[in-house]
XYZ file of C-alpha atoms in Angstrom:
330
model
C 0.000 0.000 0.000
C 1.179 3.539 -0.695
C 1.875 6.195 1.873
C 0.924 9.769 2.647
C 3.126 12.033 4.724
C 2.179 14.209 7.658
C 2.621 17.402 5.619
C 0.238 16.089 2.968
C -2.293 15.081 5.625
C -2.255 18.554 7.141
C -2.503 20.122 3.693
C -5.502 17.974 2.751
C -7.166 18.831 6.051
C -6.768 22.553 5.444
C -7.937 22.232 1.829
C -11.008 20.440 3.160
C -11.577 23.155 5.750
C -11.499 25.880 3.111
C -13.441 24.193 0.293
C -16.085 22.504 2.436
C -16.408 25.660 4.515
C -17.713 27.291 1.335
C -19.866 24.225 0.707
C -21.398 24.658 4.172
C -22.384 28.225 3.305
C -24.033 27.015 0.100
C -25.906 24.257 1.947
C -27.029 26.743 4.590
C -28.633 28.904 1.912
C -30.755 26.043 0.558
C -31.880 24.575 3.901
C -32.355 27.939 5.639
C -30.371 26.861 8.712
C -26.885 27.277 10.122
C -24.508 24.613 8.767
C -21.049 23.776 10.112
C -18.601 21.365 8.475
C -15.607 21.127 10.790
C -12.813 19.041 12.326
C -11.312 17.193 9.331
C -9.529 13.928 10.154
C -7.307 12.578 7.355
C -6.218 8.953 7.083
C -5.191 6.338 4.543
C -7.829 3.653 4.103
C -9.266 0.966 1.810
C -12.740 0.407 0.326
C -13.209 -2.519 2.688
C -12.449 -0.417 5.749
C -14.781 2.337 4.524
C -17.612 -0.165 4.173
C -16.944 -1.666 7.607
C -16.922 1.748 9.288
C -20.025 3.011 7.442
C -22.300 -0.060 7.087
C -25.553 1.881 6.686
C -27.779 3.020 3.799
C -25.974 6.028 2.385
C -26.087 8.662 -0.317
C -22.911 8.920 -2.403
C -22.040 12.010 -4.445
C -19.417 11.407 -7.134
C -17.714 14.418 -8.751
C -15.065 14.340 -11.479
C -12.548 17.161 -11.878
C -12.341 17.880 -15.612
C -10.198 21.030 -15.823
C -7.320 22.287 -13.691
C -7.189 18.960 -11.867
C -7.801 15.407 -13.042
C -9.340 13.033 -10.546
C -12.365 11.916 -8.577
C -13.953 13.053 -5.359
C -16.614 11.099 -3.458
C -18.794 12.414 -0.631
C -20.767 10.026 1.590
C -23.578 10.947 3.980
C -26.084 8.749 5.764
C -29.394 8.324 3.970
C -31.295 9.455 7.064
C -29.261 12.694 7.089
C -29.951 13.197 3.382
C -33.677 12.714 4.028
C -33.628 15.448 6.671
C -31.810 17.823 4.315
C -34.387 17.155 1.586
C -37.271 17.674 4.031
C -35.817 21.018 5.158
C -35.442 22.126 1.531
C -39.094 21.280 0.873
C -40.285 23.208 3.929
C -41.180 20.146 6.019
C -38.164 19.538 8.300
C -40.142 17.754 11.019
C -41.324 14.965 8.728
C -38.415 13.550 6.689
C -39.221 10.746 4.256
C -38.587 7.230 5.532
C -37.231 6.331 2.102
C -35.771 8.687 -0.470
C -37.992 9.035 -3.527
C -37.460 10.831 -6.815
C -38.365 14.249 -5.401
C -36.071 13.837 -2.371
C -33.176 12.669 -4.556
C -33.712 15.662 -6.855
C -33.555 17.966 -3.833
C -30.372 16.302 -2.564
C -28.882 16.506 -6.045
C -29.513 20.254 -6.159
C -28.059 20.729 -2.662
C -24.934 18.768 -3.561
C -24.610 20.640 -6.849
C -24.595 23.939 -4.933
C -22.144 22.571 -2.353
C -19.641 21.131 -4.826
C -19.821 24.220 -7.032
C -18.925 26.403 -4.039
C -16.164 23.992 -3.002
C -14.684 24.000 -6.528
C -14.701 27.812 -6.583
C -12.810 27.943 -3.276
C -10.316 25.370 -4.527
C -9.849 27.391 -7.708
C -9.103 30.517 -5.650
C -6.685 28.570 -3.459
C -4.748 27.067 -6.379
C -5.099 30.250 -8.471
C -6.204 28.109 -11.397
C -9.517 27.514 -13.152
C -11.147 24.383 -11.744
C -14.105 22.761 -13.480
C -16.112 19.790 -12.242
C -18.665 17.457 -13.770
C -22.269 17.561 -12.542
C -22.494 15.520 -9.317
C -23.758 11.945 -9.745
C -25.997 10.825 -6.859
C -26.268 7.181 -5.787
C -28.106 5.408 -2.991
C -26.053 2.503 -1.658
C -26.047 0.318 1.410
C -22.320 0.002 2.044
C -22.914 -3.109 4.132
C -23.680 -5.032 0.933
C -22.595 -2.808 -2.010
C -19.172 -1.858 -3.338
C -17.949 1.702 -3.808
C -18.008 3.140 -7.367
C -15.390 1.703 -9.725
C -13.206 4.824 -9.702
C -12.497 4.223 -6.011
C -11.531 0.543 -6.189
C -9.150 0.634 -9.176
C -5.942 1.564 -7.408
C -5.524 -1.593 -5.338
C -7.710 -0.102 -2.620
C -5.545 2.931 -1.861
C -7.796 5.792 -0.757
C -7.454 8.917 1.332
C -10.402 9.472 3.661
C -11.207 12.888 5.129
C -13.870 12.652 7.811
C -15.749 15.831 8.767
C -18.265 16.635 11.460
C -21.470 17.862 9.780
C -23.856 19.895 11.937
C -27.127 21.368 10.668
C -28.883 23.486 13.265
C -32.029 21.823 14.554
C -31.615 18.739 12.344
C -28.594 16.589 13.190
C -24.970 16.321 14.308
C -23.412 13.676 12.095
C -20.512 12.812 9.766
C -19.566 13.618 6.195
C -16.976 11.394 4.517
C -14.792 12.550 1.614
C -12.819 9.940 -0.355
C -9.976 10.651 -2.785
C -7.882 8.137 -4.748
C -4.349 8.254 -3.355
C -2.866 9.375 -6.696
C -5.294 12.313 -6.846
C -4.490 13.271 -3.241
C -0.781 13.370 -4.153
C -1.572 15.507 -7.223
C -3.662 17.943 -5.195
C -1.136 18.437 -2.403
C 1.822 18.565 -4.812
C 0.198 21.355 -6.799
C -0.620 23.438 -3.730
C 2.715 22.932 -1.962
C 4.613 23.696 -5.180
C 2.607 26.900 -5.699
C 3.392 28.061 -2.166
C 6.959 26.843 -1.605
C 8.301 26.552 -5.145
C 9.284 22.917 -4.554
C 8.620 20.455 -7.353
C 7.636 17.550 -5.087
C 6.224 17.286 -1.578
C 8.058 14.933 0.733
C 5.611 12.079 1.301
C 7.489 10.613 4.284
C 6.426 11.667 7.740
C 9.964 11.184 9.132
C 11.339 14.255 7.335
C 9.611 16.593 9.812
C 8.836 16.449 13.465
C 5.130 16.703 14.290
C 5.626 20.261 15.518
C 7.542 21.339 12.397
C 5.019 19.725 10.058
C 2.049 21.365 11.737
C 3.778 24.751 11.701
C 4.698 24.537 8.000
C 1.216 23.380 6.927
C -0.615 25.933 9.045
C 1.627 28.786 7.939
C 1.543 28.022 4.201
C -2.175 27.317 3.948
C -3.266 30.193 6.174
C -1.061 32.666 4.278
C -2.758 31.608 1.041
C -6.352 31.368 2.269
C -6.487 34.372 4.607
C -4.539 36.944 2.621
C -7.622 39.137 2.220
C -8.282 39.155 5.967
C -4.988 40.868 6.727
C -5.738 43.536 4.120
C -9.181 44.227 5.582
C -7.649 44.726 8.991
C -5.255 47.446 7.738
C -5.991 50.865 9.213
C -6.126 53.652 6.650
C -5.808 56.224 9.446
C -2.137 55.323 9.852
C -1.336 56.358 6.260
C -3.420 59.391 5.198
C -3.275 60.324 1.528
C -2.261 63.940 0.808
C -5.092 65.884 -0.894
C -3.120 66.475 -4.096
C -2.914 62.720 -4.719
C -6.590 61.921 -4.102
C -7.725 62.692 -7.627
C -4.856 60.668 -9.088
C -5.694 57.761 -6.797
C -9.342 57.727 -7.901
C -8.318 57.997 -11.560
C -6.494 54.678 -11.247
C -9.855 52.954 -10.777
C -11.850 54.800 -13.439
C -11.583 51.996 -16.038
C -12.549 49.144 -13.705
C -15.904 47.681 -14.855
C -18.743 47.727 -12.322
C -21.629 45.261 -12.609
C -25.001 46.988 -12.211
C -28.052 44.952 -11.183
C -31.613 46.220 -10.913
C -33.797 44.153 -8.577
C -37.536 44.308 -9.068
C -38.273 42.224 -5.975
C -37.588 38.989 -4.150
C -39.415 36.062 -2.641
C -38.615 32.765 -0.952
C -40.282 29.495 -1.983
C -39.995 25.975 -0.654
C -38.547 23.427 -3.047
C -41.925 21.670 -3.092
C -43.520 24.904 -4.368
C -40.813 25.306 -7.018
C -41.564 21.811 -8.330
C -45.206 22.836 -8.902
C -44.369 25.908 -11.004
C -45.456 25.805 -14.644
C -45.760 28.270 -17.531
C -48.395 30.826 -16.594
C -47.788 30.580 -12.834
C -47.471 33.896 -10.986
C -44.814 34.321 -8.290
C -45.613 37.078 -5.783
C -42.676 39.343 -4.894
C -42.040 41.407 -1.770
C -42.711 44.716 -3.580
C -45.908 46.671 -4.135
C -46.974 48.321 -7.384
C -45.277 51.682 -7.784
C -42.438 50.962 -5.347
C -38.972 51.870 -6.651
C -36.642 49.106 -7.780
C -33.254 48.621 -6.077
C -30.003 49.388 -7.882
C -26.868 47.430 -6.943
C -23.257 48.053 -7.968
C -21.092 44.942 -7.579
C -23.622 43.597 -5.102
C -23.844 46.770 -2.971
C -27.056 48.804 -2.781
C -26.361 52.263 -4.239
C -29.784 53.631 -5.066
C -33.377 53.290 -6.230
C -35.221 54.017 -9.440
C -38.136 53.303 -11.712
C -38.227 51.099 -14.797
C -38.517 53.020 -18.081
C -38.405 52.222 -21.800
C -35.361 53.787 -23.478
C -34.607 53.390 -27.211
C -36.589 50.167 -27.295
C -34.809 48.710 -24.235
C -35.764 48.556 -20.604
C -33.791 50.956 -18.441
C -33.920 52.433 -14.969
C -34.395 56.101 -14.096
C -32.535 56.881 -10.871
C -34.768 58.515 -8.278
C -32.527 58.258 -5.216
C -28.967 57.422 -4.223
C -27.482 55.851 -1.141
C -23.850 56.830 -1.098
C -21.245 56.249 1.590
C -20.083 59.561 3.025
C -16.471 58.406 2.746
C -16.588 57.778 -0.999
C -14.139 60.100 -2.717
C -12.385 61.201 0.479
């Protein structure tokens, strides 16, 4: 059987923290509850050991990386947990289905699609490379009697397992299992460590570092990459005032940056069950009354209000009010 070093284990754990942290945010938005995915535990395992440790009806989510990385990623959750997620999405969290039907599996598929899309985006930011994934493939399997998908039993049973604690407020406190083929785990950690340290190959032997040195290197390299924006946000502009004569020049530097403008007519929130009943001709009620101004957003920030008009054959918006930060332009 192959091996995976302590540095690679720590790196995979931090990658999981970052990518599945984003996945938790995505899942929270579809179930309407707080979601935490924490405490990754990384170990080398085999399909047989996975089945012995998880011998219950489960939902498996298989995702292929098709650009930026080449490999497979498998998520496993208990079927009873999946049923509770589906029930929450359909607005009936107190009565989960005893057995997952077509509607419940569709709901879980959408939830996992949102989660894995968010995770891939975070991984892309971390590696500074475009990452594309295939649509998630959902399977119901009882691991007590069924084998894992073929992609995870080809390499003589060498798998990396990352076990997370999955907590959804008011629903359950359970486990989420992530499986990676060993070769893909090596590829993933090699690419990240090389990007950060400039080394061509990670050392896959645990003996090269003491536990303390390994933890320090992994924590420092990953946190520097993933939390770079946090240090910038914490910088105090009061310590470095800009002389007045340079203010106009400073603003001119940003004059050609494109700004995305969105006009929002209104919003509403529907249960997934209601969405499934929508058909052509259905009317969705929004949270706005007739005659109320629409909201104008610049790069996601509310900047004003207006009214919809017809301009040269196109819809436009006539600005009727602005909400500007007093510090803009200072």
